[in-house]
């Protein structure tokens, strides 16, 4: 069944529709693949064998009955472990939620299932989505599937925080996966693992059932090996949700009609500030080549300066941590999750539960956020950060008056080795320098593979567009992808193991 | 030294919407513990609040009734503190942009200004096992049924000058909330809760003294007593030259005094910040106008009308308007052309007595405004005496019907027929010769006895005026 691994959604659905293969076989092939190889990768916190088989059988019944099939019928998907799946652990890769089973499904989970998706499991992540390497998982770090190649046996991180979902797609464990992106948590791992990852416009995809990190920045998005897979998955999950007050009223959810149309005349702005100091030279080169590719496709590319982007990182680390400090307060041992049972009074139960339940990075961010909101500091930190956030939004608005989309690298570096940045939080935070601005502005952004460095590691290209330009963004990504050959490249070492 | 008392009140009014403020759970009081909960009000990971439109409508309605400015744009904020009854460990409240600003209500002709009114979610309830309170209990349980029930916190300006005025303010505020049907004002069930701020200043001094907040008062009487106690405590302290500490004190109903809350309990930095899960709320002016149209006439306006147009006493008008039901019934009767004073006497006299006795609401009885018009009519036209009128009224309250039918069925029509009554009075005199003797010897008081006997003989139906006339004749 190895020929079923790594196939695109449309290819699998073709095989299913023509009855050459059963959904159950697709499902089993992927589950076997996970069972054999995830011991090395650790993309999953939970593999949902039973659920996947049940869902696949249902699709087979629908096919047999000649029913209309959903957009994702029979397609193996993985959910980041901060997206609620009723009756299965949703841990956020944290000890504090290690045994937590949500009593409800997230809206995206429901929508995927309505479209016939087959859920193979819940994926590893940085604890509460706080991190850029998935090393902050309380359980075990996920290995970047590309590190299995024979280059001195370096163990590389998959990026983060959606490292498990991204590794799952790169390793062929699932056709697509959902991640969440608060400051680059879908796009940065996508660039590290050579897949396509998208953060949609804020409010396009419901956050109901996504365990909150920073509410005004969090957005669920798809990861896939091709732009088309990402577009199909996005069309399954996007759209208004009455359970989420920040969800947009009636957004367009057609990302496929224009996907394959040419992009001649597209005005592409090259962000000067993100193509110089602090970005690895090979990555700069790769982006410049990509720009040439776009020019050859008829795009008009020009430089744009966005000086306020340099404030994005500090602004982000105030707003995100402030919101997180409140969002994570509920993990107090009273109702669910970990509880220190030895404590004799409520205060010490709070202290001990949270002391034992949260990892170092989560604690650091809760403390940063609590400080930023404290009396006497609110104006200087939180309020000021919101003002600067508005400046950054304004700067994007101005840029989008001249350009349809903006282009820059996704990450300043390629995948790094385990432990390379864990002792220096600031250098870890800098991994997200190019991805954070889109979250602050609430705009859509996509990362797609655009080259490989000398070691053979994937490099990601990022496109950003104005709010609700998600379809255009995917169209531009598709245009690049179809003239180049960086997409759908499985990690070479993995190929031999399938 | 002479001091002036300055009081401000904070009222938490539970808005009586069917569902909670941010989820669809019912708001009913009672129910088995943790029966009225869902992932949203339990603060499960991943849930989001969705604002109940009805709650906003009720807040606007209250704002209009309290003469407030209704905000054009309002927003919600997170108030952060850890407590087991608060599932998210933050409360969604409103910090710097409340839905209602600067209003007032009027008591006894005095305007008490309202500073603001803002929306927030209620917390749950702790139940301490093995003891009456936390102290000495083995463990504590939490009931989240009340979590997420909508509250409107109504904050007055420090315009209240005495404990008695505080009680009047609370009575009037609760009354208004009941008139506009947004809060049932039940103190026992906690749907109307009050905290008080009180300070003293030397008479004539402009700046306010140090204020003390008092909590834990479960009745209007408790508010009045707690304030009285606190004022006396502060006077004694000030006279001794002591400084008043700015603090929160708890009222103890059993001991009748206040004592300071441990400072640890109030040392909060709530770290308010805008709730990112809710979008700012823009309030459509047309909506406000539509809500305004649904408001009934409020107690203050009715009181003025009853006194100025209907000639009632201020006290009667006050009592009548203290119940929305009674005032509405009264107004319906007036519309039928019945005389105000007599109706008011019936309502405040026998009807209120009956309701208190039977522990009933007016709506639970059968009497209608038409009945009251007819009843008063029958008294005025001498068909009923005050005694028989009461009998008819009791029948109306218990079983309903028409006044005429009851009079006929029970034969209660007053006997004013002179010829018929003459026989009865003659018989009474004939049966009691010794009393007649007494009367003739000058003990005119005995006349009352004859009157009573005649009434007895006619089962209270005889017209007393006619009896008196006949007695004059027959005893002459």
CSV table of C-alpha atoms in Angstrom, one decimal, chain B residues 17-293:
chain,number,residue,atom,x,y,z
B,17,UNK,CA,-32.9,36.6,30.7
B,18,UNK,CA,-33.7,33.0,29.9
B,19,UNK,CA,-30.1,32.1,29.1
B,20,UNK,CA,-26.7,33.1,30.4
B,21,UNK,CA,-24.7,36.1,29.2
B,22,UNK,CA,-22.2,34.2,27.0
B,23,UNK,CA,-23.8,30.7,26.4
B,24,UNK,CA,-27.1,29.1,26.0
B,25,UNK,CA,-27.4,27.6,29.5
B,26,UNK,CA,-30.6,28.4,31.5
B,27,UNK,CA,-30.4,31.0,34.3
B,28,UNK,CA,-33.0,29.4,36.5
B,29,UNK,CA,-32.3,29.6,40.2
B,30,UNK,CA,-31.9,26.2,42.0
B,31,UNK,CA,-31.6,23.0,40.1
B,32,UNK,CA,-29.2,20.2,41.0
B,33,UNK,CA,-25.6,21.5,41.4
B,34,UNK,CA,-23.8,21.8,38.1
B,35,UNK,CA,-27.0,21.0,36.1
B,36,UNK,CA,-27.1,24.3,34.2
B,37,UNK,CA,-23.6,24.3,32.8
B,38,UNK,CA,-21.8,23.7,29.4
B,39,UNK,CA,-18.2,23.8,28.2
B,40,UNK,CA,-18.5,27.6,27.7
B,41,UNK,CA,-19.6,28.6,31.2
B,42,UNK,CA,-17.3,26.0,32.7
B,43,UNK,CA,-14.4,27.7,31.0
B,44,UNK,CA,-13.2,24.5,29.3
B,45,UNK,CA,-10.1,24.8,27.1
B,46,UNK,CA,-10.9,26.2,23.7
B,47,UNK,CA,-14.3,27.7,24.4
B,48,UNK,CA,-15.3,31.3,23.4
B,49,UNK,CA,-18.0,33.6,24.7
B,50,UNK,CA,-20.9,34.8,22.5
B,51,UNK,CA,-22.8,37.8,23.9
B,52,UNK,CA,-26.5,37.3,24.6
B,53,UNK,CA,-28.4,40.1,22.7
B,54,UNK,CA,-31.2,40.1,25.2
B,55,UNK,CA,-28.8,40.9,28.0
B,56,UNK,CA,-27.7,44.1,26.1
B,57,UNK,CA,-31.4,44.9,25.5
B,58,UNK,CA,-32.1,44.6,29.3
B,59,UNK,CA,-29.1,46.8,30.1
B,60,UNK,CA,-30.2,49.5,27.7
B,61,UNK,CA,-33.7,49.3,29.1
B,62,UNK,CA,-32.4,49.8,32.6
B,63,UNK,CA,-30.2,52.6,31.4
B,64,UNK,CA,-33.1,54.4,29.9
B,65,UNK,CA,-35.3,53.9,33.0
B,66,UNK,CA,-32.4,55.4,35.1
B,67,UNK,CA,-32.0,58.4,32.8
B,68,UNK,CA,-28.6,57.2,31.7
B,69,UNK,CA,-26.6,58.0,28.6
B,70,UNK,CA,-26.5,54.8,26.6
B,71,UNK,CA,-22.9,54.3,25.2
B,72,UNK,CA,-22.5,54.4,21.4
B,73,UNK,CA,-19.7,52.0,21.6
B,74,UNK,CA,-19.0,49.7,24.5
B,75,UNK,CA,-16.6,46.8,25.1
B,76,UNK,CA,-15.9,44.0,27.5
B,77,UNK,CA,-12.7,43.5,29.5
B,78,UNK,CA,-11.1,40.7,31.5
B,79,UNK,CA,-10.9,41.2,35.2
B,80,UNK,CA,-8.2,38.7,36.4
B,81,UNK,CA,-8.2,37.0,39.7
B,82,UNK,CA,-8.0,33.4,40.9
B,83,UNK,CA,-10.9,31.9,42.7
B,84,UNK,CA,-12.4,28.4,42.5
B,85,UNK,CA,-15.9,29.8,41.7
B,86,UNK,CA,-14.5,31.6,38.6
B,87,UNK,CA,-14.0,29.0,35.9
B,88,UNK,CA,-11.7,31.0,33.6
B,89,UNK,CA,-10.0,32.7,36.6
B,90,UNK,CA,-11.0,35.9,35.0
B,91,UNK,CA,-14.4,37.5,34.9
B,92,UNK,CA,-15.7,39.1,31.7
B,93,UNK,CA,-16.8,42.6,32.8
B,94,UNK,CA,-16.7,46.1,31.6
B,95,UNK,CA,-13.9,48.4,32.7
B,96,UNK,CA,-13.6,51.8,31.1
B,97,UNK,CA,-16.5,51.8,28.6
B,98,UNK,CA,-19.6,50.8,30.5
B,99,UNK,CA,-22.9,50.4,28.6
B,100,UNK,CA,-24.6,53.1,30.7
B,101,UNK,CA,-23.2,56.3,32.0
B,102,UNK,CA,-24.5,59.2,34.1
B,103,UNK,CA,-28.1,58.9,35.1
B,104,UNK,CA,-30.3,59.5,38.1
B,105,UNK,CA,-33.3,58.4,40.0
B,106,UNK,CA,-35.6,60.5,42.2
B,107,UNK,CA,-36.6,59.7,45.7
B,108,UNK,CA,-38.9,62.0,47.7
B,109,UNK,CA,-38.1,64.8,45.2
B,110,UNK,CA,-34.3,64.4,45.5
B,111,UNK,CA,-32.2,63.3,42.6
B,112,UNK,CA,-29.7,60.6,43.3
B,113,UNK,CA,-27.2,60.4,40.5
B,114,UNK,CA,-26.1,57.2,38.9
B,115,UNK,CA,-22.5,57.1,38.0
B,116,UNK,CA,-22.5,54.1,35.7
B,117,UNK,CA,-24.0,50.7,35.0
B,118,UNK,CA,-22.0,47.9,33.4
B,119,UNK,CA,-22.5,44.3,32.4
B,120,UNK,CA,-20.6,41.3,33.7
B,121,UNK,CA,-20.9,37.6,34.3
B,122,UNK,CA,-21.7,36.1,37.7
B,123,UNK,CA,-19.4,33.6,39.4
B,124,UNK,CA,-20.4,30.2,40.8
B,125,UNK,CA,-21.0,29.2,44.4
B,126,UNK,CA,-18.8,27.4,46.9
B,127,UNK,CA,-20.3,24.9,49.2
B,128,UNK,CA,-18.2,24.1,52.2
B,129,UNK,CA,-18.6,20.5,53.4
B,130,UNK,CA,-18.7,19.7,57.1
B,131,UNK,CA,-19.2,23.3,58.3
B,132,UNK,CA,-21.3,26.4,57.8
B,133,UNK,CA,-18.4,28.3,56.2
B,134,UNK,CA,-14.9,27.8,55.0
B,135,UNK,CA,-13.6,27.7,58.5
B,136,UNK,CA,-13.6,24.2,59.9
B,137,UNK,CA,-14.9,22.6,56.7
B,138,UNK,CA,-13.3,19.4,55.4
B,139,UNK,CA,-13.4,20.3,51.8
B,140,UNK,CA,-15.2,22.6,49.4
B,141,UNK,CA,-17.4,21.9,46.4
B,142,UNK,CA,-18.3,24.3,43.6
B,143,UNK,CA,-21.6,24.7,42.0
B,144,UNK,CA,-21.3,26.5,38.6
B,145,UNK,CA,-25.0,26.9,37.9
B,146,UNK,CA,-24.8,30.6,38.6
B,147,UNK,CA,-21.6,31.1,36.5
B,148,UNK,CA,-22.3,33.3,33.6
B,149,UNK,CA,-25.7,34.6,34.8
B,150,UNK,CA,-25.9,38.2,33.5
B,151,UNK,CA,-25.4,40.9,36.1
B,152,UNK,CA,-25.8,44.7,35.7
B,153,UNK,CA,-23.7,46.5,38.3
B,154,UNK,CA,-25.3,49.8,39.0
B,155,UNK,CA,-23.1,52.3,40.8
B,156,UNK,CA,-24.6,55.4,42.3
B,157,UNK,CA,-22.7,58.7,42.9
B,158,UNK,CA,-22.0,59.5,46.6
B,159,UNK,CA,-25.3,61.4,46.8
B,160,UNK,CA,-27.0,59.5,49.5
B,161,UNK,CA,-27.1,61.2,52.9
B,162,UNK,CA,-28.4,58.7,55.4
B,163,UNK,CA,-29.0,55.0,56.0
B,164,UNK,CA,-32.8,55.7,55.6
B,165,UNK,CA,-32.2,57.3,52.2
B,166,UNK,CA,-30.0,54.3,51.2
B,167,UNK,CA,-33.0,52.1,51.9
B,168,UNK,CA,-35.3,54.3,49.9
B,169,UNK,CA,-32.8,54.4,47.0
B,170,UNK,CA,-32.6,50.6,47.0
B,171,UNK,CA,-36.4,50.2,47.2
B,172,UNK,CA,-36.9,52.6,44.3
B,173,UNK,CA,-34.2,51.0,42.2
B,174,UNK,CA,-35.5,47.5,42.7
B,175,UNK,CA,-39.0,48.8,42.0
B,176,UNK,CA,-37.9,50.4,38.7
B,177,UNK,CA,-36.1,47.1,37.7
B,178,UNK,CA,-39.3,45.2,38.4
B,179,UNK,CA,-41.4,47.7,36.5
B,180,UNK,CA,-39.3,47.3,33.4
B,181,UNK,CA,-39.2,43.6,34.0
B,182,UNK,CA,-35.4,43.1,33.8
B,183,UNK,CA,-34.7,41.8,37.3
B,184,UNK,CA,-36.9,40.0,39.9
B,185,UNK,CA,-35.2,41.8,42.7
B,186,UNK,CA,-35.1,38.8,45.0
B,187,UNK,CA,-32.5,39.5,47.7
B,188,UNK,CA,-32.7,36.0,49.2
B,189,UNK,CA,-31.9,34.3,45.9
B,190,UNK,CA,-29.2,36.9,45.3
B,191,UNK,CA,-30.7,38.4,42.2
B,192,UNK,CA,-30.3,41.9,43.8
B,193,UNK,CA,-27.2,42.4,45.9
B,194,UNK,CA,-25.8,45.6,47.4
B,195,UNK,CA,-22.4,46.9,48.6
B,196,UNK,CA,-22.1,50.3,50.2
B,197,UNK,CA,-19.4,52.9,50.4
B,198,UNK,CA,-19.6,55.3,53.3
B,199,UNK,CA,-17.5,58.2,54.5
B,200,UNK,CA,-17.9,61.1,56.9
B,201,UNK,CA,-16.7,64.7,56.6
B,202,UNK,CA,-17.0,67.6,59.0
B,203,UNK,CA,-20.1,69.6,58.2
B,204,UNK,CA,-19.4,72.2,55.5
B,205,UNK,CA,-16.2,70.5,54.3
B,206,UNK,CA,-16.0,70.1,50.6
B,207,UNK,CA,-13.6,67.2,50.1
B,208,UNK,CA,-14.8,63.7,50.9
B,209,UNK,CA,-13.6,61.8,53.9
B,210,UNK,CA,-11.9,58.3,53.6
B,211,UNK,CA,-14.4,55.8,52.4
B,212,UNK,CA,-15.1,52.4,53.8
B,213,UNK,CA,-16.7,49.7,51.7
B,214,UNK,CA,-19.2,47.4,53.4
B,215,UNK,CA,-20.1,44.0,52.0
B,216,UNK,CA,-22.2,41.0,53.0
B,217,UNK,CA,-25.6,42.6,53.5
B,218,UNK,CA,-28.5,40.4,52.6
B,219,UNK,CA,-31.5,42.7,53.1
B,220,UNK,CA,-32.4,46.3,52.9
B,221,UNK,CA,-32.7,46.3,56.6
B,222,UNK,CA,-29.2,44.9,56.9
B,223,UNK,CA,-27.9,47.7,54.6
B,224,UNK,CA,-29.6,50.3,56.8
B,225,UNK,CA,-28.3,48.7,60.0
B,226,UNK,CA,-24.8,48.2,58.7
B,227,UNK,CA,-24.6,51.8,57.5
B,228,UNK,CA,-25.9,53.0,60.9
B,229,UNK,CA,-23.3,51.0,62.7
B,230,UNK,CA,-20.5,52.1,60.4
B,231,UNK,CA,-21.4,55.8,60.8
B,232,UNK,CA,-21.4,55.5,64.5
B,233,UNK,CA,-18.1,53.6,64.5
B,234,UNK,CA,-16.5,56.3,62.3
B,235,UNK,CA,-17.9,59.2,64.4
B,236,UNK,CA,-16.4,57.7,67.6
B,237,UNK,CA,-13.1,57.2,65.8
B,238,UNK,CA,-13.0,60.7,64.3
B,239,UNK,CA,-14.0,62.3,67.6
B,240,UNK,CA,-11.0,60.6,69.1
B,241,UNK,CA,-8.8,62.0,66.4
B,242,UNK,CA,-8.2,58.7,64.8
B,243,UNK,CA,-7.8,58.2,61.0
B,244,UNK,CA,-10.3,56.1,59.1
B,245,UNK,CA,-8.6,53.3,57.2
B,246,UNK,CA,-9.6,52.9,53.6
B,247,UNK,CA,-10.7,49.3,53.7
B,248,UNK,CA,-13.5,46.7,53.0
B,249,UNK,CA,-15.5,45.6,56.0
B,250,UNK,CA,-17.9,42.8,56.3
B,251,UNK,CA,-21.3,43.2,58.0
B,252,UNK,CA,-22.1,40.5,60.5
B,253,UNK,CA,-25.9,40.1,60.7
B,254,UNK,CA,-25.7,38.1,63.9
B,255,UNK,CA,-23.5,40.4,65.9
B,256,UNK,CA,-24.7,43.6,64.3
B,257,UNK,CA,-21.3,45.0,63.6
B,258,UNK,CA,-18.7,45.3,60.8
B,259,UNK,CA,-15.2,44.0,60.8
B,260,UNK,CA,-12.4,44.4,58.4
B,261,UNK,CA,-11.9,41.9,55.6
B,262,UNK,CA,-8.4,40.4,55.8
B,263,UNK,CA,-6.2,42.7,53.7
B,264,UNK,CA,-5.0,39.6,51.7
B,265,UNK,CA,-8.5,39.1,50.4
B,266,UNK,CA,-8.6,42.5,48.8
B,267,UNK,CA,-5.0,43.0,47.7
B,268,UNK,CA,-6.0,42.5,44.1
B,269,UNK,CA,-4.4,43.9,41.0
B,270,UNK,CA,-7.1,42.9,38.5
B,271,UNK,CA,-5.0,43.5,35.4
B,272,UNK,CA,-7.9,44.6,33.3
B,273,UNK,CA,-7.5,44.4,29.6
B,274,UNK,CA,-9.9,44.4,26.7
B,275,UNK,CA,-11.5,40.9,26.1
B,276,UNK,CA,-10.0,39.8,22.8
B,277,UNK,CA,-12.7,37.1,22.3
B,278,UNK,CA,-15.4,39.7,22.0
B,279,UNK,CA,-15.6,42.5,19.5
B,280,UNK,CA,-16.5,46.0,20.6
B,281,UNK,CA,-20.3,46.6,20.6
B,282,UNK,CA,-21.7,49.4,18.6
B,283,UNK,CA,-25.2,50.2,19.8
B,284,UNK,CA,-27.6,51.3,17.1
B,285,UNK,CA,-29.7,54.4,18.1
B,286,UNK,CA,-32.8,53.0,16.4
B,287,UNK,CA,-32.6,50.0,18.6
B,288,UNK,CA,-32.4,52.3,21.7
B,289,UNK,CA,-35.5,54.2,20.5
B,290,UNK,CA,-37.3,50.9,20.0
B,291,UNK,CA,-36.5,49.7,23.4
B,292,UNK,CA,-37.5,53.1,24.9
B,293,UNK,CA,-41.0,52.6,23.4
